[in-house]
mmCIF file of C-alpha atoms and ligand atoms in Angstrom:
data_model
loop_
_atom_site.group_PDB
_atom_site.id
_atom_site.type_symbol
_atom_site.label_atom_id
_atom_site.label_comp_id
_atom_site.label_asym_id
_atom_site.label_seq_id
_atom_site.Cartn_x
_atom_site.Cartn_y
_atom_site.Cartn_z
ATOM 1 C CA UNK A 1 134.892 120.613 98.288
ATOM 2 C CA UNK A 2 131.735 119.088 96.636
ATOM 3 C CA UNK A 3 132.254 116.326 94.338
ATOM 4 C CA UNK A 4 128.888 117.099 93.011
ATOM 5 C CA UNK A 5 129.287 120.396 91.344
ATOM 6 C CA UNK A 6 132.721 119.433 89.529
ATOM 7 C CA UNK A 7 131.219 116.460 88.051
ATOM 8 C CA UNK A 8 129.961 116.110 84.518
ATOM 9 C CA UNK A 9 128.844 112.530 84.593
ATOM 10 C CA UNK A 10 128.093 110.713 87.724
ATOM 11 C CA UNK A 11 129.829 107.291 87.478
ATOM 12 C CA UNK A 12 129.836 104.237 90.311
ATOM 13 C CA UNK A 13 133.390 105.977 91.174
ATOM 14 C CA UNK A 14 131.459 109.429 91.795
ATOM 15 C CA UNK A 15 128.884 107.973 94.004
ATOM 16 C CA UNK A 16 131.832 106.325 96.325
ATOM 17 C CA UNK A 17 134.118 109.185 96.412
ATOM 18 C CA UNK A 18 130.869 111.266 97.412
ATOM 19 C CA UNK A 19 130.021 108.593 100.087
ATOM 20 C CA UNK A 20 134.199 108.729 101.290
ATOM 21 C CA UNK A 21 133.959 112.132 101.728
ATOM 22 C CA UNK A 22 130.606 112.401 103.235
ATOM 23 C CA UNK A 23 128.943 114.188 100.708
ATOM 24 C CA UNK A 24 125.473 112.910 100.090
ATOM 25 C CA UNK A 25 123.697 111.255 97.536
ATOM 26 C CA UNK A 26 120.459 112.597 95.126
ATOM 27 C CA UNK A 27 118.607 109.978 93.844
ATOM 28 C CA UNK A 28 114.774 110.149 92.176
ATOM 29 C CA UNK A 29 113.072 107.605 90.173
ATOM 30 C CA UNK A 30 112.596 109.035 86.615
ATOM 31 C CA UNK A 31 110.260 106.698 84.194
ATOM 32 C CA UNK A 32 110.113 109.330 80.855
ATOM 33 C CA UNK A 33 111.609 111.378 78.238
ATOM 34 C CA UNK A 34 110.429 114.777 79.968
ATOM 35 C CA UNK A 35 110.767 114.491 83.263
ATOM 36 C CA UNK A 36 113.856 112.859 82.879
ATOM 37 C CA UNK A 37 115.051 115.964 81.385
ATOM 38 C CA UNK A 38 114.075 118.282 83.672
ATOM 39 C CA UNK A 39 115.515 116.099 86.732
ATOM 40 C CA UNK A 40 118.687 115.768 85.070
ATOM 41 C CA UNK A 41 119.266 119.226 84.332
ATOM 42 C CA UNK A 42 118.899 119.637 87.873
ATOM 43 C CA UNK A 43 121.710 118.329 89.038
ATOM 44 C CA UNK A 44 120.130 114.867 90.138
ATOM 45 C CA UNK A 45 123.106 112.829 90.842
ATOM 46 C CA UNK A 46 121.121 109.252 90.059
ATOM 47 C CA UNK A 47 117.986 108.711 88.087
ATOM 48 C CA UNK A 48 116.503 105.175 88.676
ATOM 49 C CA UNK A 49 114.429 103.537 86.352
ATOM 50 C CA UNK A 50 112.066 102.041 89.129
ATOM 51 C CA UNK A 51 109.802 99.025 88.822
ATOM 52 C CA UNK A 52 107.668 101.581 90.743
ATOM 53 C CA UNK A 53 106.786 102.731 87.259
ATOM 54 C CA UNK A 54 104.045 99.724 87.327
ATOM 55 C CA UNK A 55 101.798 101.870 90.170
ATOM 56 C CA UNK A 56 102.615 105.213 89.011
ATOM 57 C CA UNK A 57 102.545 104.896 85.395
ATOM 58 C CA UNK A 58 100.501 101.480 85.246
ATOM 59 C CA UNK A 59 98.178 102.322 87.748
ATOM 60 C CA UNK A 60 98.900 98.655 88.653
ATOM 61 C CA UNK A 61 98.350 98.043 92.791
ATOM 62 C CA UNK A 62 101.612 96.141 92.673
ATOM 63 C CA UNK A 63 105.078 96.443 91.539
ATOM 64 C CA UNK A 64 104.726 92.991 90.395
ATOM 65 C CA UNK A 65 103.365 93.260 86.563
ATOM 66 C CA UNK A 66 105.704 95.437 85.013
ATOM 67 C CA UNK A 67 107.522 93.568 82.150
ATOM 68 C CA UNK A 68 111.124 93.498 81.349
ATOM 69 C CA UNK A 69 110.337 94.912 77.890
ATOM 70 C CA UNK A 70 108.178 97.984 79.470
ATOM 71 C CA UNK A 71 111.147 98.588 81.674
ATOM 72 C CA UNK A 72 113.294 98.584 78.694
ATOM 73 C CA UNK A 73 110.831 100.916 76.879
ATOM 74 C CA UNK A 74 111.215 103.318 80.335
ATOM 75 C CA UNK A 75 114.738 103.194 80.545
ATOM 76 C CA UNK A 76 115.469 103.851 76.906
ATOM 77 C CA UNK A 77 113.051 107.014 77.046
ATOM 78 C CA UNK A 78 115.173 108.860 80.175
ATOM 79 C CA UNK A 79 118.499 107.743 78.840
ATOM 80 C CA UNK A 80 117.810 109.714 75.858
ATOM 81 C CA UNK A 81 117.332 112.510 77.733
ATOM 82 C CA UNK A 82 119.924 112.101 80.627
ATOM 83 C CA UNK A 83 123.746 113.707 79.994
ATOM 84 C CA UNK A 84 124.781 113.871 83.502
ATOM 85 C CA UNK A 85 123.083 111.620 85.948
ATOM 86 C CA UNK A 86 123.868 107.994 86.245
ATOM 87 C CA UNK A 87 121.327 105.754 85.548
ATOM 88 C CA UNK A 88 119.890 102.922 87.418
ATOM 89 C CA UNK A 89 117.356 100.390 85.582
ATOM 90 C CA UNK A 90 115.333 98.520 87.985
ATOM 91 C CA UNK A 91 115.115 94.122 87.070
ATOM 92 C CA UNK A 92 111.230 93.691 86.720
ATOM 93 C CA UNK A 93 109.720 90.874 89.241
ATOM 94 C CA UNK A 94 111.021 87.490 87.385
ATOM 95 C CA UNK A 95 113.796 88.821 85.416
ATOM 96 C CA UNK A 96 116.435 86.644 87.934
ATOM 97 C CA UNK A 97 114.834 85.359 90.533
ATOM 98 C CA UNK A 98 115.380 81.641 89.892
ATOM 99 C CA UNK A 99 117.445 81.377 87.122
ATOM 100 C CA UNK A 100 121.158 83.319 87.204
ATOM 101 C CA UNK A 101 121.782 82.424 83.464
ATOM 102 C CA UNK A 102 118.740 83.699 82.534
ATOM 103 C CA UNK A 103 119.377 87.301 85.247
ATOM 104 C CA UNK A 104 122.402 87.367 83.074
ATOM 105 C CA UNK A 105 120.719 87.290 79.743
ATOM 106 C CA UNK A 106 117.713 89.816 80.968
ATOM 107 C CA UNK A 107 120.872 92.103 82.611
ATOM 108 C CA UNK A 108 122.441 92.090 78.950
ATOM 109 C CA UNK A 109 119.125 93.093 77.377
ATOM 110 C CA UNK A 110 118.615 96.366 79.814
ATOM 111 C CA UNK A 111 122.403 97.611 79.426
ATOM 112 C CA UNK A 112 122.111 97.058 75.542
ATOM 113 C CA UNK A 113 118.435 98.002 74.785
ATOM 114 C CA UNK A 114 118.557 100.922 77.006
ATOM 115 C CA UNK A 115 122.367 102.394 77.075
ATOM 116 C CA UNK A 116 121.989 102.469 81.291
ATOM 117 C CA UNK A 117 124.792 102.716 83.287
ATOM 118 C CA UNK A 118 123.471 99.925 86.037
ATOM 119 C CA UNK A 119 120.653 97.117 87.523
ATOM 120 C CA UNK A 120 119.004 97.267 90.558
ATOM 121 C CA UNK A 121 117.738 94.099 92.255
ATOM 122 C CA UNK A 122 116.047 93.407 95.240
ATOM 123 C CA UNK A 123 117.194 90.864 97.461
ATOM 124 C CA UNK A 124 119.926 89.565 99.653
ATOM 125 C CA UNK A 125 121.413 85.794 99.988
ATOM 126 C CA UNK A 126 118.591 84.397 98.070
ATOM 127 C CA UNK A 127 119.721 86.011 94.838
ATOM 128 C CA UNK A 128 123.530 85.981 95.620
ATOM 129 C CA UNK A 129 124.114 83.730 92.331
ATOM 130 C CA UNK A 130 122.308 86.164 89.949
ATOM 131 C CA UNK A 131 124.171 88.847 91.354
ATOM 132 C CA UNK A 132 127.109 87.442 91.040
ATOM 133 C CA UNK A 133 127.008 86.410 87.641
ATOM 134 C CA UNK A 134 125.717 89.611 86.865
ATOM 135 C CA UNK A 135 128.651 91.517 88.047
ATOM 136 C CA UNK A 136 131.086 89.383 86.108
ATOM 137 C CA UNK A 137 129.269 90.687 83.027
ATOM 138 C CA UNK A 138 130.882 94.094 84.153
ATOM 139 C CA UNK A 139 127.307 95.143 84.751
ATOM 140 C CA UNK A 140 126.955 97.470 87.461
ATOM 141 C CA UNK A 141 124.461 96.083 90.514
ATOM 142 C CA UNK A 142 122.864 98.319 93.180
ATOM 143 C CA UNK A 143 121.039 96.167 96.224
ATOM 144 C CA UNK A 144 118.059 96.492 97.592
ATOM 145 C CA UNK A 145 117.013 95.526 101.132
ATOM 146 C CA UNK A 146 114.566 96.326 103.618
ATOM 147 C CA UNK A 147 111.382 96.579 102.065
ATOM 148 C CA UNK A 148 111.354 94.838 98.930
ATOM 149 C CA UNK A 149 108.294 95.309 96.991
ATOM 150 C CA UNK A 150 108.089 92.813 94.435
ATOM 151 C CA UNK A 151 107.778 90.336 97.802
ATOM 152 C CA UNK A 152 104.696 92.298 98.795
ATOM 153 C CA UNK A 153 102.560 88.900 98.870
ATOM 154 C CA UNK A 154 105.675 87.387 101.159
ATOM 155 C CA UNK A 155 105.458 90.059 103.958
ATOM 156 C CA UNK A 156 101.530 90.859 103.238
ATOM 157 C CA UNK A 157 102.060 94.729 104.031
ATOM 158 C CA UNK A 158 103.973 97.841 103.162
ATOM 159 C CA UNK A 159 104.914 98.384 106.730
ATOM 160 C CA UNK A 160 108.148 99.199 108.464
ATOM 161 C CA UNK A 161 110.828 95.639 107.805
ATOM 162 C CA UNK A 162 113.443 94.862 110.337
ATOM 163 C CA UNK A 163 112.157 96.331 113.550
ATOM 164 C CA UNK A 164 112.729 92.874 115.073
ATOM 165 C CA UNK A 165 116.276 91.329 116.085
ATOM 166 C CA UNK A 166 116.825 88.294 113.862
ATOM 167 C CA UNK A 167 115.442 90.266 110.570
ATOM 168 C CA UNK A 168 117.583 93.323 111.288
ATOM 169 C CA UNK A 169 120.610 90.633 111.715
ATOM 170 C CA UNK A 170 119.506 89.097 108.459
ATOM 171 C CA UNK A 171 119.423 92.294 106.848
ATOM 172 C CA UNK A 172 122.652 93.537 107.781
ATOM 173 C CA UNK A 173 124.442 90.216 107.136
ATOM 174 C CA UNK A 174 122.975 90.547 103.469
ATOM 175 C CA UNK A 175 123.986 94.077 103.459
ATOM 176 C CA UNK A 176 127.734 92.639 103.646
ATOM 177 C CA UNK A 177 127.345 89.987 101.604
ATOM 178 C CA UNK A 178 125.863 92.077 98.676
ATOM 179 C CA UNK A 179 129.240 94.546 99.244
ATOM 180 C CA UNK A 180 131.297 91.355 99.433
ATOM 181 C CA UNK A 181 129.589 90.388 96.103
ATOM 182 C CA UNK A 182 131.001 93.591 94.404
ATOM 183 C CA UNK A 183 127.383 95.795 94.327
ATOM 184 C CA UNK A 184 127.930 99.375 94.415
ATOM 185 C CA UNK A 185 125.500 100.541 96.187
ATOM 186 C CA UNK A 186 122.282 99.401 98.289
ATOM 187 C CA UNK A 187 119.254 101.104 98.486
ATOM 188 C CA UNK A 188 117.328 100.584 102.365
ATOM 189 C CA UNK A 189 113.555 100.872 102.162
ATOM 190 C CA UNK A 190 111.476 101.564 105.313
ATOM 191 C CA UNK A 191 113.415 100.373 108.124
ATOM 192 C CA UNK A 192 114.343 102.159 111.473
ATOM 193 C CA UNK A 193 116.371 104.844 111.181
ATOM 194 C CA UNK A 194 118.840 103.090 113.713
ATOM 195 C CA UNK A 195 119.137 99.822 111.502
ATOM 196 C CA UNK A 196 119.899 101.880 108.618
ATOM 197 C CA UNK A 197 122.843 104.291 110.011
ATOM 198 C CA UNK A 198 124.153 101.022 111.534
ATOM 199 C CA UNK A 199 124.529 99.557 108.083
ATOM 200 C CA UNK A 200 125.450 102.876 106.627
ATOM 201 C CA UNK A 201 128.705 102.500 109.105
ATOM 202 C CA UNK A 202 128.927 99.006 108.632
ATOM 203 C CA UNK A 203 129.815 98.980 104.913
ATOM 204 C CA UNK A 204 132.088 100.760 102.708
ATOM 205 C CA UNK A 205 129.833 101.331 99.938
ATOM 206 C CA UNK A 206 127.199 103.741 99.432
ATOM 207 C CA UNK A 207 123.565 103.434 101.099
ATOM 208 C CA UNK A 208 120.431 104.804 99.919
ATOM 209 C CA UNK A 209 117.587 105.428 102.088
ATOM 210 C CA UNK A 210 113.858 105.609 101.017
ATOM 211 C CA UNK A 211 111.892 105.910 104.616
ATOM 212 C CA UNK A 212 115.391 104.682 106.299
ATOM 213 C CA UNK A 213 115.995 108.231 108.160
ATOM 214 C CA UNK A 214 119.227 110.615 107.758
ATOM 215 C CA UNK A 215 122.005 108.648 108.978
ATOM 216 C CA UNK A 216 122.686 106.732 105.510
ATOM 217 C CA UNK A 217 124.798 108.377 102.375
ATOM 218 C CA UNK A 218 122.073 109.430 100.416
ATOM 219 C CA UNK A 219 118.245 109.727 99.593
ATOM 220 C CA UNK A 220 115.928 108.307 96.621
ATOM 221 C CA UNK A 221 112.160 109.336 95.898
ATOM 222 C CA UNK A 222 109.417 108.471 93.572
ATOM 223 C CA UNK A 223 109.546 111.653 91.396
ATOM 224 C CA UNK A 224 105.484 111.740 91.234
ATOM 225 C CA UNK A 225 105.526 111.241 95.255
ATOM 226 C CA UNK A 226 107.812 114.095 96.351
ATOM 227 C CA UNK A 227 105.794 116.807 93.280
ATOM 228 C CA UNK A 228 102.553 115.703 94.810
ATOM 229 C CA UNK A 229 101.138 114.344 91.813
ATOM 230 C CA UNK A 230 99.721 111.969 93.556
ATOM 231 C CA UNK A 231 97.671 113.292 96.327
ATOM 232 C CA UNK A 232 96.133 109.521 97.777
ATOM 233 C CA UNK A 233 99.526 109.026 99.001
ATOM 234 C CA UNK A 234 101.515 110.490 102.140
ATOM 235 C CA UNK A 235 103.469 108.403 104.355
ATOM 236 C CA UNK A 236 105.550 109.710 107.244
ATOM 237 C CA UNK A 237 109.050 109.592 105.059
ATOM 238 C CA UNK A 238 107.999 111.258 102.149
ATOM 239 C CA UNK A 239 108.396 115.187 101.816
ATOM 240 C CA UNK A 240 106.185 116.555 98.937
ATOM 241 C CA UNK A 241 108.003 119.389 97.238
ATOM 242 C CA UNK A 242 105.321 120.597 95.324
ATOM 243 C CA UNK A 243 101.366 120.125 94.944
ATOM 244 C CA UNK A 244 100.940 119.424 91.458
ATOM 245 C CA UNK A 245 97.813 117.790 91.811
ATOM 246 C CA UNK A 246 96.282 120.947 92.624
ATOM 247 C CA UNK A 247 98.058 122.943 90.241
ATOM 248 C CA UNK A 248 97.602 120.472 87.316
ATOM 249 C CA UNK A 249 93.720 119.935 87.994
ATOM 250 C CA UNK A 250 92.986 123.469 88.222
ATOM 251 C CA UNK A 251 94.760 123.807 85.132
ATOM 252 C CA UNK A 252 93.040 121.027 83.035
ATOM 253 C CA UNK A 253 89.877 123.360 84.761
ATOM 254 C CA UNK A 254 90.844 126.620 82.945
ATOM 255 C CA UNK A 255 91.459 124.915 79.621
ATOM 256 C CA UNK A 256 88.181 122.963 79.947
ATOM 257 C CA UNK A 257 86.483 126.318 80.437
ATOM 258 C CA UNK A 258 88.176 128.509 78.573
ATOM 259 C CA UNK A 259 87.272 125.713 74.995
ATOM 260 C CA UNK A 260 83.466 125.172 76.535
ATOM 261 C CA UNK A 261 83.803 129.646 76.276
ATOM 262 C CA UNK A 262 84.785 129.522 73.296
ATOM 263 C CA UNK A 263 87.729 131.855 74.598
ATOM 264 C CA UNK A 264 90.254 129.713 73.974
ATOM 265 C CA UNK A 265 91.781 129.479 70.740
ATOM 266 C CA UNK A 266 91.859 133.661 70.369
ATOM 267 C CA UNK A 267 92.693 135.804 67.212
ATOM 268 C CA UNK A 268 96.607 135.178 68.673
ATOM 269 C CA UNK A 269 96.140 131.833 68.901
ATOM 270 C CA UNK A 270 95.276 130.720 65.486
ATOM 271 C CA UNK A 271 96.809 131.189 61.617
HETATM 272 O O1 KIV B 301 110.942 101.270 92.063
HETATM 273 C C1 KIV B 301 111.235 102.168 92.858
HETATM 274 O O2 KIV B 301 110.733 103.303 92.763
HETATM 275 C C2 KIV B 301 112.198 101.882 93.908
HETATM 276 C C3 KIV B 301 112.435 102.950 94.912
HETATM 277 C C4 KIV B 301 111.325 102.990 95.887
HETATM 278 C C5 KIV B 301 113.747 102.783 95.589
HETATM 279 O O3 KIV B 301 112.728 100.823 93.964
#
């Protein structure tokens, strides 16, 4: 019955056959080697390569720095440690906004440098071309609407998008036009619940939600968000699975103590 379980690599074809038959969709944001690893192995049905890796890597307050050749560097680290999941590389700020020849050539880099399976861009109408021109590459494109980040200094908060009438209209008309366009998937950021089941129902392809409620085809995370590594940050979407703040700090305690004791290395512990 689940597609999930039977599937040893998660293709664009997996994700739509899960959405047909109403099975959802896994999806965390993966930025290294390690964790990669472990998130694969645990039967993660999409690992994306998110620009998000600028604040949570970075420690930049933006998505906005990241550089295509940092992104590459990301993406190159969790393919090598991905066998099952497919894998989503997100196009840094400036990569093809502008310019669809040069979106093409930056596209072309990630799928070559990296060996991922897909792009993610953020945008509707206003990057149609890129898109476009992307896809006849035969690279794989996955929307993103709602709450686009790298236009943080356009809408001037992280707050809710599309609660009123003509952005929700705007949204939903992009929603199409990015399915029209051939993407295979669209990832909603922090929009009502409402707005995104509407969508969810009014496209074939599969929708993502981040902070978009239940009633879309599947659900993406920032990994260090949902293990509570980072413990300055808890909005009402996000579920933390874990504390690892705690756990890692008391941790990093105990070694620090145990060196300062001179209890740590013991007769065990050393050749
Ligand atoms: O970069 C990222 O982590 C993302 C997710 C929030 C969807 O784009």
């Amino acid at each position: 019955m689940s597609v999930h379980k039977d599937v040893k690599k998660v293709t664009t074809h997996v994700l739509q056959e899960m959405k047909n038959r109403g099975e959802k969709i896994s999806m965390l944001t993966g930025y290294d080697f390690s964790m990669a690893k472990i998130i694969d192995a645990s039967g993660i049905d999409v690992i994306l390569v998110g620009d998000s890796a600028s604040n949570v890597m970075a420690g930049h307050e933006t998505t906005l720095p990241i550089t295509l050749d940092q992104m590459i560097y990301h993406a190159a680290s969790v393919v090598r440690a991905v066998e099952r999941a497919l894998v989503v590389v997100d196009m840094p700020f400036g990569s093809y906004q502008g310019n669809s020849k040069e979106a093409l050539s930056n596209a072309i880099r990630i799928m070559k440098e990296t060996g991922g399976h897909s792009v993610k861009m953020e945008g509707g109408e206003e990057i149609i071309e890129s898109i476009k021109r992307i896809l006849t590459a035969g690279i794989p494109v996955m929307g993103h609407l709602g709450l686009t980040p790298q236009s943080i200094y356009k809408f001037g908060t992280y707050v809710v998008r599309a609660k009123e009438e003509d952005e929700a209209k705007q949204l939903i008309n992009d929603a199409k036009l990015l399915e029209e366009a051939g993407c295979f998937a669209i990832v909603l950021e922090k929009i009502p619940a409402q707005l995104a089941e509407l969508v969810a129902k009014s496209v074939s392809i599969p929708i993502i939600g981040i902070g978009a409620g239940n009633g879309v085809d599947g659900q993406v995370l920032v990994v260090h968000d949902m293990l509570g590594i980072n413990n300055e940050f808890s909005p009402r979407f996000l579920r933390k699975y874990n504390n690892l703040y705690e756990q890692m700090f008391s941790s990093f305690q105990e070694y620090i103590t145990d060196v300062k004791s001179g209890d740590f290395p013991n007769k065990n512990e050393q050749y």
